Amino acid sequence: MSTVFPHTASAPGKVILFGEHAVVYGRPAIAVPVTQVRATATVEPAPPRSGLTLIASDLGKSVSLATASQDEPLAAAARITLDHLSSPEPDATLTISSTIPIASGLGSGAAVSTALVRALAGFLGHTLEPAEISTLVFEVEKIHHGTPSGIDNTVVAYEQPVYFVRGHPVERLAVAASFTLLIGDTGTHSSTKSVVDHVRQAWKRNPARCDALFDQIADVAEEARRAIETGDVDALGLLMDENHALLIELDVSSPQLDELVDAARFSGAMGAKLSGAGRGGNMIALVEDNLTEEVAEALREAGAVQVICTTVTTTE
Ligand code: PMV
């Protein structure tokens, strides 16, 4: 039964620490939420027979559920939620806003969908479990990305560090010692779908070479899992460097990403790599707490348009 009260929900951004691209081919990956940036959705009651209106305030976009096309992502998220809850379309206005940079590997699409699903379900009097939300958002991700691995919807819906293998139950990652990351934005948008397609073409041309790279990335991700679970932060930095070198071989880095990665390392970061699909978007650097300002400044001087500092805290 629908309540008449407004309902607000939010969801964080995310970064992939290890294993992007290889995760699409069944290898493990590690991702953490970035709580400093968030998508927020609010649902308010609207007059009878007005149906559901979806407003993306940052994009100046307003769509009515009744007339939106099947592949419009906000409408798709709303329809998938209503179907899941066997609910008729409510008379309501759903407004969504986000501080997560779009098309830059920070999980903006998954966060917007997660906030929307949560807020709409809440408005209709339901509290969904993270696993349910993740499954619904995965359906929307397919519209954005074509062949998503499922890591974005998982880490965003659970809002916890995860070790993820496609098609396997999610494993929450125990973090033995907290560590700090700087996230540097090249300012260049990157289409996850087209970079994933590029890797797919390379894999079709030379499956043996790409599979060998994916296997090496998988080894790095497994070692990183052990390092995170045992609190071996020094090892993590070296593993990030290794992962970045493998992503360069996979041809998904860019001169700007490499410049930011180098700038981070030269200014004292323990390790750095691109994060997400690559060819633009964001990179991450592991930094000791007393060096965050210095490394952040070096990233800005090397062209980063935004630098976010986030700490992955210990889990009990
Ligand atoms: O959405 P992004 O840019 O963080 O990229 C997702 C990571 C990939 O491994 C490249 C794709 C996927 O579906 O896992």
mmCIF file of C-alpha atoms and ligand atoms in Angstrom:
data_model
loop_
_atom_site.group_PDB
_atom_site.id
_atom_site.type_symbol
_atom_site.label_atom_id
_atom_site.label_comp_id
_atom_site.label_asym_id
_atom_site.label_seq_id
_atom_site.Cartn_x
_atom_site.Cartn_y
_atom_site.Cartn_z
ATOM 1 C CA MET A 1 0.000 0.000 0.000
ATOM 2 C CA SER A 2 1.366 3.404 -0.897
ATOM 3 C CA THR A 3 2.147 5.988 1.773
ATOM 4 C CA VAL A 4 1.563 9.671 1.116
ATOM 5 C CA PHE A 5 4.917 10.713 2.565
ATOM 6 C CA PRO A 6 7.947 11.742 0.526
ATOM 7 C CA HIS A 7 10.705 9.172 0.547
ATOM 8 C CA THR A 8 14.432 9.833 0.017
ATOM 9 C CA ALA A 9 17.228 7.324 -0.551
ATOM 10 C CA SER A 10 20.810 7.573 -1.721
ATOM 11 C CA ALA A 11 23.650 5.427 -3.025
ATOM 12 C CA PRO A 12 27.432 5.948 -3.168
ATOM 13 C CA GLY A 13 29.905 6.053 -6.027
ATOM 14 C CA LYS A 14 32.495 3.301 -6.344
ATOM 15 C CA VAL A 15 35.993 2.557 -7.568
ATOM 16 C CA ILE A 16 37.361 -0.710 -8.844
ATOM 17 C CA LEU A 17 40.636 -1.425 -7.025
ATOM 18 C CA PHE A 18 41.659 -4.491 -9.025
ATOM 19 C CA GLY A 19 40.440 -6.638 -11.885
ATOM 20 C CA GLU A 20 38.455 -4.372 -14.259
ATOM 21 C CA HIS A 21 37.897 -5.844 -17.726
ATOM 22 C CA ALA A 22 39.201 -9.276 -16.671
ATOM 23 C CA VAL A 23 36.063 -9.454 -14.471
ATOM 24 C CA VAL A 24 33.901 -9.444 -17.633
ATOM 25 C CA TYR A 25 35.677 -12.749 -18.524
ATOM 26 C CA GLY A 26 35.026 -14.487 -15.214
ATOM 27 C CA ARG A 27 38.125 -13.368 -13.311
ATOM 28 C CA PRO A 28 37.866 -11.862 -9.811
ATOM 29 C CA ALA A 29 37.766 -8.138 -9.083
ATOM 30 C CA ILE A 30 37.771 -5.953 -5.989
ATOM 31 C CA ALA A 31 35.749 -2.752 -5.610
ATOM 32 C CA VAL A 32 34.972 -0.338 -2.779
ATOM 33 C CA PRO A 33 32.226 2.265 -2.301
ATOM 34 C CA VAL A 34 33.140 5.956 -2.438
ATOM 35 C CA THR A 35 30.803 7.585 0.036
ATOM 36 C CA GLN A 36 32.006 11.171 -0.573
ATOM 37 C CA VAL A 37 30.012 11.285 -3.802
ATOM 38 C CA ARG A 38 26.394 10.105 -3.954
ATOM 39 C CA ALA A 39 23.231 9.924 -5.997
ATOM 40 C CA THR A 40 20.047 10.892 -4.152
ATOM 41 C CA ALA A 41 16.443 10.218 -5.161
ATOM 42 C CA THR A 42 13.308 11.691 -3.594
ATOM 43 C CA VAL A 43 9.777 10.531 -4.364
ATOM 44 C CA GLU A 44 6.857 12.814 -3.538
ATOM 45 C CA PRO A 45 3.147 12.276 -4.005
ATOM 46 C CA ALA A 46 1.569 13.916 -7.079
ATOM 47 C CA PRO A 47 -2.110 14.681 -7.879
ATOM 48 C CA PRO A 48 -4.373 11.724 -8.774
ATOM 49 C CA ARG A 49 -3.996 10.361 -12.330
ATOM 50 C CA SER A 50 -0.762 12.267 -12.971
ATOM 51 C CA GLY A 51 1.290 9.050 -13.104
ATOM 52 C CA LEU A 52 5.013 8.854 -12.328
ATOM 53 C CA THR A 53 7.289 11.667 -13.503
ATOM 54 C CA LEU A 54 11.054 11.180 -13.336
ATOM 55 C CA ILE A 55 13.198 14.303 -13.072
ATOM 56 C CA ALA A 56 17.002 14.277 -13.363
ATOM 57 C CA SER A 57 17.614 17.756 -11.959
ATOM 58 C CA ASP A 58 21.354 17.953 -12.888
ATOM 59 C CA LEU A 59 20.637 17.042 -16.506
ATOM 60 C CA GLY A 60 17.509 19.195 -16.876
ATOM 61 C CA LYS A 61 15.674 16.037 -17.899
ATOM 62 C CA SER A 62 12.058 15.191 -17.132
ATOM 63 C CA VAL A 63 10.314 12.066 -18.412
ATOM 64 C CA SER A 64 6.903 10.648 -17.850
ATOM 65 C CA LEU A 65 6.892 6.894 -17.251
ATOM 66 C CA ALA A 66 3.850 6.421 -19.489
ATOM 67 C CA THR A 67 5.557 7.857 -22.567
ATOM 68 C CA ALA A 68 9.284 7.128 -21.958
ATOM 69 C CA SER A 69 10.980 4.704 -24.347
ATOM 70 C CA GLN A 70 11.839 1.169 -23.194
ATOM 71 C CA ASP A 71 15.591 1.874 -23.066
ATOM 72 C CA GLU A 72 15.386 5.194 -21.180
ATOM 73 C CA PRO A 73 17.472 4.229 -18.108
ATOM 74 C CA LEU A 74 15.488 6.106 -15.412
ATOM 75 C CA ALA A 75 12.177 4.822 -16.744
ATOM 76 C CA ALA A 76 13.638 1.325 -17.087
ATOM 77 C CA ALA A 77 14.739 1.375 -13.426
ATOM 78 C CA ALA A 78 11.266 2.522 -12.355
ATOM 79 C CA ARG A 79 9.467 -0.103 -14.484
ATOM 80 C CA ILE A 80 11.733 -2.906 -13.261
ATOM 81 C CA THR A 81 11.059 -1.854 -9.639
ATOM 82 C CA LEU A 82 7.276 -1.636 -10.121
ATOM 83 C CA ASP A 83 7.257 -5.065 -11.829
ATOM 84 C CA HIS A 84 9.309 -6.571 -9.011
ATOM 85 C CA LEU A 85 6.888 -5.195 -6.411
ATOM 86 C CA SER A 86 3.820 -6.043 -8.546
ATOM 87 C CA SER A 87 2.798 -2.438 -8.015
ATOM 88 C CA PRO A 88 0.750 -0.237 -10.334
ATOM 89 C CA GLU A 89 2.290 3.051 -11.422
ATOM 90 C CA PRO A 90 1.948 5.505 -8.512
ATOM 91 C CA ASP A 91 0.982 9.159 -8.868
ATOM 92 C CA ALA A 92 4.306 10.632 -7.847
ATOM 93 C CA THR A 93 7.289 12.768 -8.808
ATOM 94 C CA LEU A 94 10.720 11.209 -8.457
ATOM 95 C CA THR A 95 13.607 13.692 -8.475
ATOM 96 C CA ILE A 96 17.157 12.466 -8.771
ATOM 97 C CA SER A 97 20.426 14.354 -8.369
ATOM 98 C CA SER A 98 24.005 13.202 -8.125
ATOM 99 C CA THR A 99 27.464 14.474 -7.205
ATOM 100 C CA ILE A 100 29.128 11.508 -8.958
ATOM 101 C CA PRO A 101 30.925 12.505 -12.177
ATOM 102 C CA ILE A 102 29.282 10.745 -15.129
ATOM 103 C CA ALA A 103 31.032 8.426 -17.614
ATOM 104 C CA SER A 104 34.224 8.356 -15.590
ATOM 105 C CA GLY A 105 34.359 4.964 -13.868
ATOM 106 C CA LEU A 106 32.835 6.039 -10.550
ATOM 107 C CA GLY A 107 29.642 4.049 -10.916
ATOM 108 C CA SER A 108 27.334 6.995 -11.565
ATOM 109 C CA GLY A 109 24.802 4.930 -13.556
ATOM 110 C CA ALA A 110 24.590 2.175 -10.938
ATOM 111 C CA ALA A 111 24.288 4.719 -8.107
ATOM 112 C CA VAL A 112 21.493 6.658 -9.830
ATOM 113 C CA SER A 113 19.576 3.419 -10.451
ATOM 114 C CA THR A 114 20.171 2.168 -6.903
ATOM 115 C CA ALA A 115 18.960 5.405 -5.316
ATOM 116 C CA LEU A 116 15.928 5.413 -7.624
ATOM 117 C CA VAL A 117 14.990 1.768 -6.918
ATOM 118 C CA ARG A 118 15.426 2.254 -3.168
ATOM 119 C CA ALA A 119 13.454 5.505 -3.007
ATOM 120 C CA LEU A 120 10.596 4.225 -5.175
ATOM 121 C CA ALA A 121 10.339 0.979 -3.198
ATOM 122 C CA GLY A 122 10.445 2.964 0.051
ATOM 123 C CA PHE A 123 7.694 5.294 -1.165
ATOM 124 C CA LEU A 124 5.558 2.219 -1.884
ATOM 125 C CA GLY A 125 6.199 0.920 1.636
ATOM 126 C CA HIS A 126 8.867 -1.704 0.841
ATOM 127 C CA THR A 127 12.416 -2.076 2.103
ATOM 128 C CA LEU A 128 14.490 -4.064 -0.360
ATOM 129 C CA GLU A 129 17.578 -6.092 0.587
ATOM 130 C CA PRO A 130 20.895 -5.168 -1.082
ATOM 131 C CA ALA A 131 20.830 -8.464 -3.048
ATOM 132 C CA GLU A 132 17.393 -7.637 -4.479
ATOM 133 C CA ILE A 133 18.420 -4.073 -5.346
ATOM 134 C CA SER A 134 21.623 -5.307 -6.973
ATOM 135 C CA THR A 135 19.668 -7.739 -9.170
ATOM 136 C CA LEU A 136 17.204 -5.041 -10.283
ATOM 137 C CA VAL A 137 19.983 -2.514 -10.990
ATOM 138 C CA PHE A 138 21.891 -5.145 -12.986
ATOM 139 C CA GLU A 139 18.937 -5.237 -15.402
ATOM 140 C CA VAL A 140 19.255 -1.465 -15.873
ATOM 141 C CA GLU A 141 23.056 -1.734 -16.237
ATOM 142 C CA LYS A 142 22.503 -4.000 -19.237
ATOM 143 C CA ILE A 143 20.790 -1.072 -20.971
ATOM 144 C CA HIS A 144 23.762 1.225 -20.202
ATOM 145 C CA HIS A 145 26.585 -1.188 -20.901
ATOM 146 C CA GLY A 146 25.438 -4.161 -22.936
ATOM 147 C CA THR A 147 27.480 -6.852 -21.163
ATOM 148 C CA PRO A 148 28.182 -5.635 -17.623
ATOM 149 C CA SER A 149 29.980 -7.988 -15.259
ATOM 150 C CA GLY A 150 27.692 -6.943 -12.388
ATOM 151 C CA ILE A 151 30.427 -5.505 -10.162
ATOM 152 C CA ASP A 152 29.103 -1.912 -10.209
ATOM 153 C CA ASN A 153 25.562 -2.739 -9.091
ATOM 154 C CA THR A 154 26.958 -5.109 -6.441
ATOM 155 C CA VAL A 155 29.394 -2.748 -4.711
ATOM 156 C CA VAL A 156 26.973 0.186 -4.915
ATOM 157 C CA ALA A 157 23.930 -1.720 -3.607
ATOM 158 C CA TYR A 158 25.885 -3.362 -0.750
ATOM 159 C CA GLU A 159 27.910 -0.192 -0.024
ATOM 160 C CA GLN A 160 30.778 -2.341 1.227
ATOM 161 C CA PRO A 161 34.148 -3.515 -0.107
ATOM 162 C CA VAL A 162 33.503 -6.583 -2.260
ATOM 163 C CA TYR A 163 35.410 -9.418 -3.883
ATOM 164 C CA PHE A 164 33.408 -10.199 -6.980
ATOM 165 C CA VAL A 165 33.369 -13.026 -9.503
ATOM 166 C CA ARG A 166 30.701 -12.900 -12.201
ATOM 167 C CA GLY A 167 27.889 -15.375 -11.542
ATOM 168 C CA HIS A 168 29.060 -16.157 -7.985
ATOM 169 C CA PRO A 169 27.489 -14.985 -4.721
ATOM 170 C CA VAL A 170 29.040 -11.694 -3.607
ATOM 171 C CA GLU A 171 31.773 -11.915 -0.971
ATOM 172 C CA ARG A 172 32.177 -8.988 1.396
ATOM 173 C CA LEU A 173 35.837 -8.212 1.888
ATOM 174 C CA ALA A 174 37.307 -8.015 5.397
ATOM 175 C CA VAL A 175 39.613 -4.991 5.598
ATOM 176 C CA ALA A 176 42.324 -5.586 8.253
ATOM 177 C CA ALA A 177 44.012 -2.171 8.061
ATOM 178 C CA SER A 178 42.438 1.002 6.729
ATOM 179 C CA PHE A 179 44.024 2.671 3.713
ATOM 180 C CA THR A 180 43.584 5.954 1.878
ATOM 181 C CA LEU A 181 43.023 6.496 -1.828
ATOM 182 C CA LEU A 182 43.141 9.593 -3.971
ATOM 183 C CA ILE A 183 40.869 9.454 -6.995
ATOM 184 C CA GLY A 184 42.062 11.684 -9.832
ATOM 185 C CA ASP A 185 39.728 12.605 -12.683
ATOM 186 C CA THR A 186 41.248 13.114 -16.154
ATOM 187 C CA GLY A 187 38.129 15.107 -17.080
ATOM 188 C CA THR A 188 37.776 12.988 -20.227
ATOM 189 C CA HIS A 189 34.537 11.057 -20.476
ATOM 190 C CA SER A 190 34.817 7.436 -21.424
ATOM 191 C CA SER A 191 32.087 5.108 -22.638
ATOM 192 C CA THR A 192 32.311 1.844 -20.683
ATOM 193 C CA LYS A 193 30.425 0.102 -23.465
ATOM 194 C CA SER A 194 32.849 1.143 -26.191
ATOM 195 C CA VAL A 195 35.979 0.308 -24.156
ATOM 196 C CA VAL A 196 34.493 -3.079 -23.215
ATOM 197 C CA ASP A 197 33.718 -3.609 -26.931
ATOM 198 C CA HIS A 198 37.303 -2.673 -27.836
ATOM 199 C CA VAL A 199 38.626 -5.341 -25.440
ATOM 200 C CA ARG A 200 36.109 -7.833 -26.857
ATOM 201 C CA GLN A 201 37.455 -7.250 -30.399
ATOM 202 C CA ALA A 202 41.045 -7.704 -29.164
ATOM 203 C CA TRP A 203 40.017 -10.931 -27.393
ATOM 204 C CA LYS A 204 38.350 -12.252 -30.543
ATOM 205 C CA ARG A 205 41.470 -11.500 -32.603
ATOM 206 C CA ASN A 206 43.860 -13.051 -30.105
ATOM 207 C CA PRO A 207 42.097 -14.979 -27.325
ATOM 208 C CA ALA A 208 45.288 -16.654 -26.062
ATOM 209 C CA ARG A 209 47.048 -13.325 -25.472
ATOM 210 C CA CYS A 210 44.036 -11.671 -23.822
ATOM 211 C CA ASP A 211 43.250 -14.704 -21.658
ATOM 212 C CA ALA A 212 46.872 -14.732 -20.484
ATOM 213 C CA LEU A 213 46.551 -11.040 -19.503
ATOM 214 C CA PHE A 214 43.239 -11.736 -17.735
ATOM 215 C CA ASP A 215 44.894 -14.598 -15.819
ATOM 216 C CA GLN A 216 47.721 -12.316 -14.704
ATOM 217 C CA ILE A 217 45.185 -9.675 -13.624
ATOM 218 C CA ALA A 218 43.331 -12.427 -11.709
ATOM 219 C CA ASP A 219 46.562 -13.371 -9.877
ATOM 220 C CA VAL A 220 47.061 -9.708 -8.919
ATOM 221 C CA ALA A 221 43.458 -9.474 -7.654
ATOM 222 C CA GLU A 222 43.866 -12.649 -5.570
ATOM 223 C CA GLU A 223 47.096 -11.334 -4.038
ATOM 224 C CA ALA A 224 45.407 -7.996 -3.387
ATOM 225 C CA ARG A 225 42.604 -9.765 -1.572
ATOM 226 C CA ARG A 226 45.143 -11.421 0.727
ATOM 227 C CA ALA A 227 46.929 -8.082 1.262
ATOM 228 C CA ILE A 228 43.651 -6.331 2.190
ATOM 229 C CA GLU A 229 42.584 -9.162 4.502
ATOM 230 C CA THR A 230 45.958 -9.234 6.274
ATOM 231 C CA GLY A 231 46.487 -5.472 6.384
ATOM 232 C CA ASP A 232 49.572 -5.532 4.128
ATOM 233 C CA VAL A 233 49.100 -2.033 2.704
ATOM 234 C CA ASP A 234 52.662 -1.855 1.253
ATOM 235 C CA ALA A 235 51.938 -4.864 -0.954
ATOM 236 C CA LEU A 236 48.728 -3.239 -2.218
ATOM 237 C CA GLY A 237 50.599 -0.331 -3.796
ATOM 238 C CA LEU A 238 52.904 -2.625 -5.770
ATOM 239 C CA LEU A 239 49.928 -4.683 -6.902
ATOM 240 C CA MET A 240 48.191 -1.530 -8.192
ATOM 241 C CA ASP A 241 51.298 -0.732 -10.255
ATOM 242 C CA GLU A 242 51.281 -4.280 -11.644
ATOM 243 C CA ASN A 243 47.584 -4.091 -12.476
ATOM 244 C CA HIS A 244 48.062 -0.772 -14.290
ATOM 245 C CA ALA A 245 50.900 -2.244 -16.407
ATOM 246 C CA LEU A 246 48.605 -5.116 -17.433
ATOM 247 C CA LEU A 247 45.810 -2.665 -18.320
ATOM 248 C CA ILE A 248 48.270 -0.746 -20.529
ATOM 249 C CA GLU A 249 49.022 -4.031 -22.309
ATOM 250 C CA LEU A 250 45.282 -4.483 -22.737
ATOM 251 C CA ASP A 251 45.268 -1.060 -24.441
ATOM 252 C CA VAL A 252 42.701 0.571 -22.156
ATOM 253 C CA SER A 253 44.879 3.303 -20.648
ATOM 254 C CA SER A 254 45.385 6.768 -22.163
ATOM 255 C CA PRO A 255 48.219 9.339 -22.123
ATOM 256 C CA GLN A 256 46.269 11.423 -19.566
ATOM 257 C CA LEU A 257 45.690 8.440 -17.277
ATOM 258 C CA ASP A 258 49.369 7.456 -17.518
ATOM 259 C CA GLU A 259 50.391 11.037 -16.727
ATOM 260 C CA LEU A 260 48.257 11.123 -13.584
ATOM 261 C CA VAL A 261 49.498 7.674 -12.538
ATOM 262 C CA ASP A 262 53.137 8.804 -13.004
ATOM 263 C CA ALA A 263 52.518 12.103 -11.186
ATOM 264 C CA ALA A 264 51.056 10.208 -8.216
ATOM 265 C CA ARG A 265 54.016 7.828 -8.051
ATOM 266 C CA PHE A 266 56.654 10.576 -8.412
ATOM 267 C CA SER A 267 55.047 12.589 -5.630
ATOM 268 C CA GLY A 268 55.130 9.701 -3.169
ATOM 269 C CA ALA A 269 52.079 7.478 -3.739
ATOM 270 C CA MET A 270 52.639 3.823 -2.843
ATOM 271 C CA GLY A 271 51.051 2.726 -6.113
ATOM 272 C CA ALA A 272 48.587 3.899 -8.734
ATOM 273 C CA LYS A 273 46.421 2.624 -11.573
ATOM 274 C CA LEU A 274 43.515 3.545 -13.792
ATOM 275 C CA SER A 275 40.126 2.546 -12.389
ATOM 276 C CA GLY A 276 37.062 1.379 -14.301
ATOM 277 C CA ALA A 277 36.830 1.033 -18.052
ATOM 278 C CA GLY A 278 39.793 3.333 -18.818
ATOM 279 C CA ARG A 279 40.631 5.485 -21.879
ATOM 280 C CA GLY A 280 39.561 8.447 -19.748
ATOM 281 C CA GLY A 281 37.718 8.719 -16.477
ATOM 282 C CA ASN A 282 39.495 8.261 -13.174
ATOM 283 C CA MET A 283 42.687 6.824 -11.752
ATOM 284 C CA ILE A 284 43.385 5.882 -8.149
ATOM 285 C CA ALA A 285 46.507 6.258 -6.021
ATOM 286 C CA LEU A 286 47.273 4.622 -2.682
ATOM 287 C CA VAL A 287 48.750 7.231 -0.340
ATOM 288 C CA GLU A 288 50.055 7.449 3.191
ATOM 289 C CA ASP A 289 47.903 9.835 5.209
ATOM 290 C CA ASN A 290 50.684 12.408 5.691
ATOM 291 C CA LEU A 291 51.199 12.691 1.915
ATOM 292 C CA THR A 292 47.611 13.114 0.704
ATOM 293 C CA GLU A 293 47.893 16.904 0.177
ATOM 294 C CA GLU A 294 51.208 16.641 -1.653
ATOM 295 C CA VAL A 295 50.028 13.886 -3.997
ATOM 296 C CA ALA A 296 46.658 15.584 -4.572
ATOM 297 C CA GLU A 297 48.491 18.787 -5.568
ATOM 298 C CA ALA A 298 50.745 16.825 -7.950
ATOM 299 C CA LEU A 299 47.656 15.260 -9.532
ATOM 300 C CA ARG A 300 46.051 18.675 -10.038
ATOM 301 C CA GLU A 301 49.278 20.041 -11.553
ATOM 302 C CA ALA A 302 49.335 17.061 -13.927
ATOM 303 C CA GLY A 303 45.828 17.968 -15.115
ATOM 304 C CA ALA A 304 43.343 16.265 -12.780
ATOM 305 C CA VAL A 305 40.094 18.247 -12.879
ATOM 306 C CA GLN A 306 38.949 16.802 -9.544
ATOM 307 C CA VAL A 307 40.682 14.867 -6.776
ATOM 308 C CA ILE A 308 38.634 12.948 -4.212
ATOM 309 C CA CYS A 309 40.200 11.528 -1.053
ATOM 310 C CA THR A 310 38.545 8.462 0.435
ATOM 311 C CA THR A 311 39.562 6.078 3.212
ATOM 312 C CA VAL A 312 38.679 2.396 3.106
ATOM 313 C CA THR A 313 38.099 1.665 6.771
ATOM 314 C CA THR A 314 38.568 -1.589 8.648
ATOM 315 C CA THR A 315 35.640 -3.949 8.915
ATOM 316 C CA GLU A 316 35.010 -5.880 12.100
HETATM 317 O O1 PMV B 1 31.652 1.367 -15.259
HETATM 318 P P1 PMV B 1 33.133 1.424 -15.165
HETATM 319 O O2 PMV B 1 33.768 2.409 -16.089
HETATM 320 O O3 PMV B 1 33.647 1.485 -13.781
HETATM 321 O O4 PMV B 1 33.700 0.029 -15.754
HETATM 322 C C1 PMV B 1 33.256 -1.174 -15.265
HETATM 323 C C2 PMV B 1 34.351 -2.144 -15.236
HETATM 324 C C3 PMV B 1 34.510 -3.079 -16.435
HETATM 325 O O5 PMV B 1 35.191 -4.220 -15.912
HETATM 326 C C4 PMV B 1 35.382 -2.425 -17.497
HETATM 327 C C5 PMV B 1 33.183 -3.489 -17.056
HETATM 328 C C6 PMV B 1 32.328 -4.390 -16.182
HETATM 329 O O6 PMV B 1 31.147 -4.556 -16.522
HETATM 330 O O7 PMV B 1 32.816 -4.961 -15.200
#
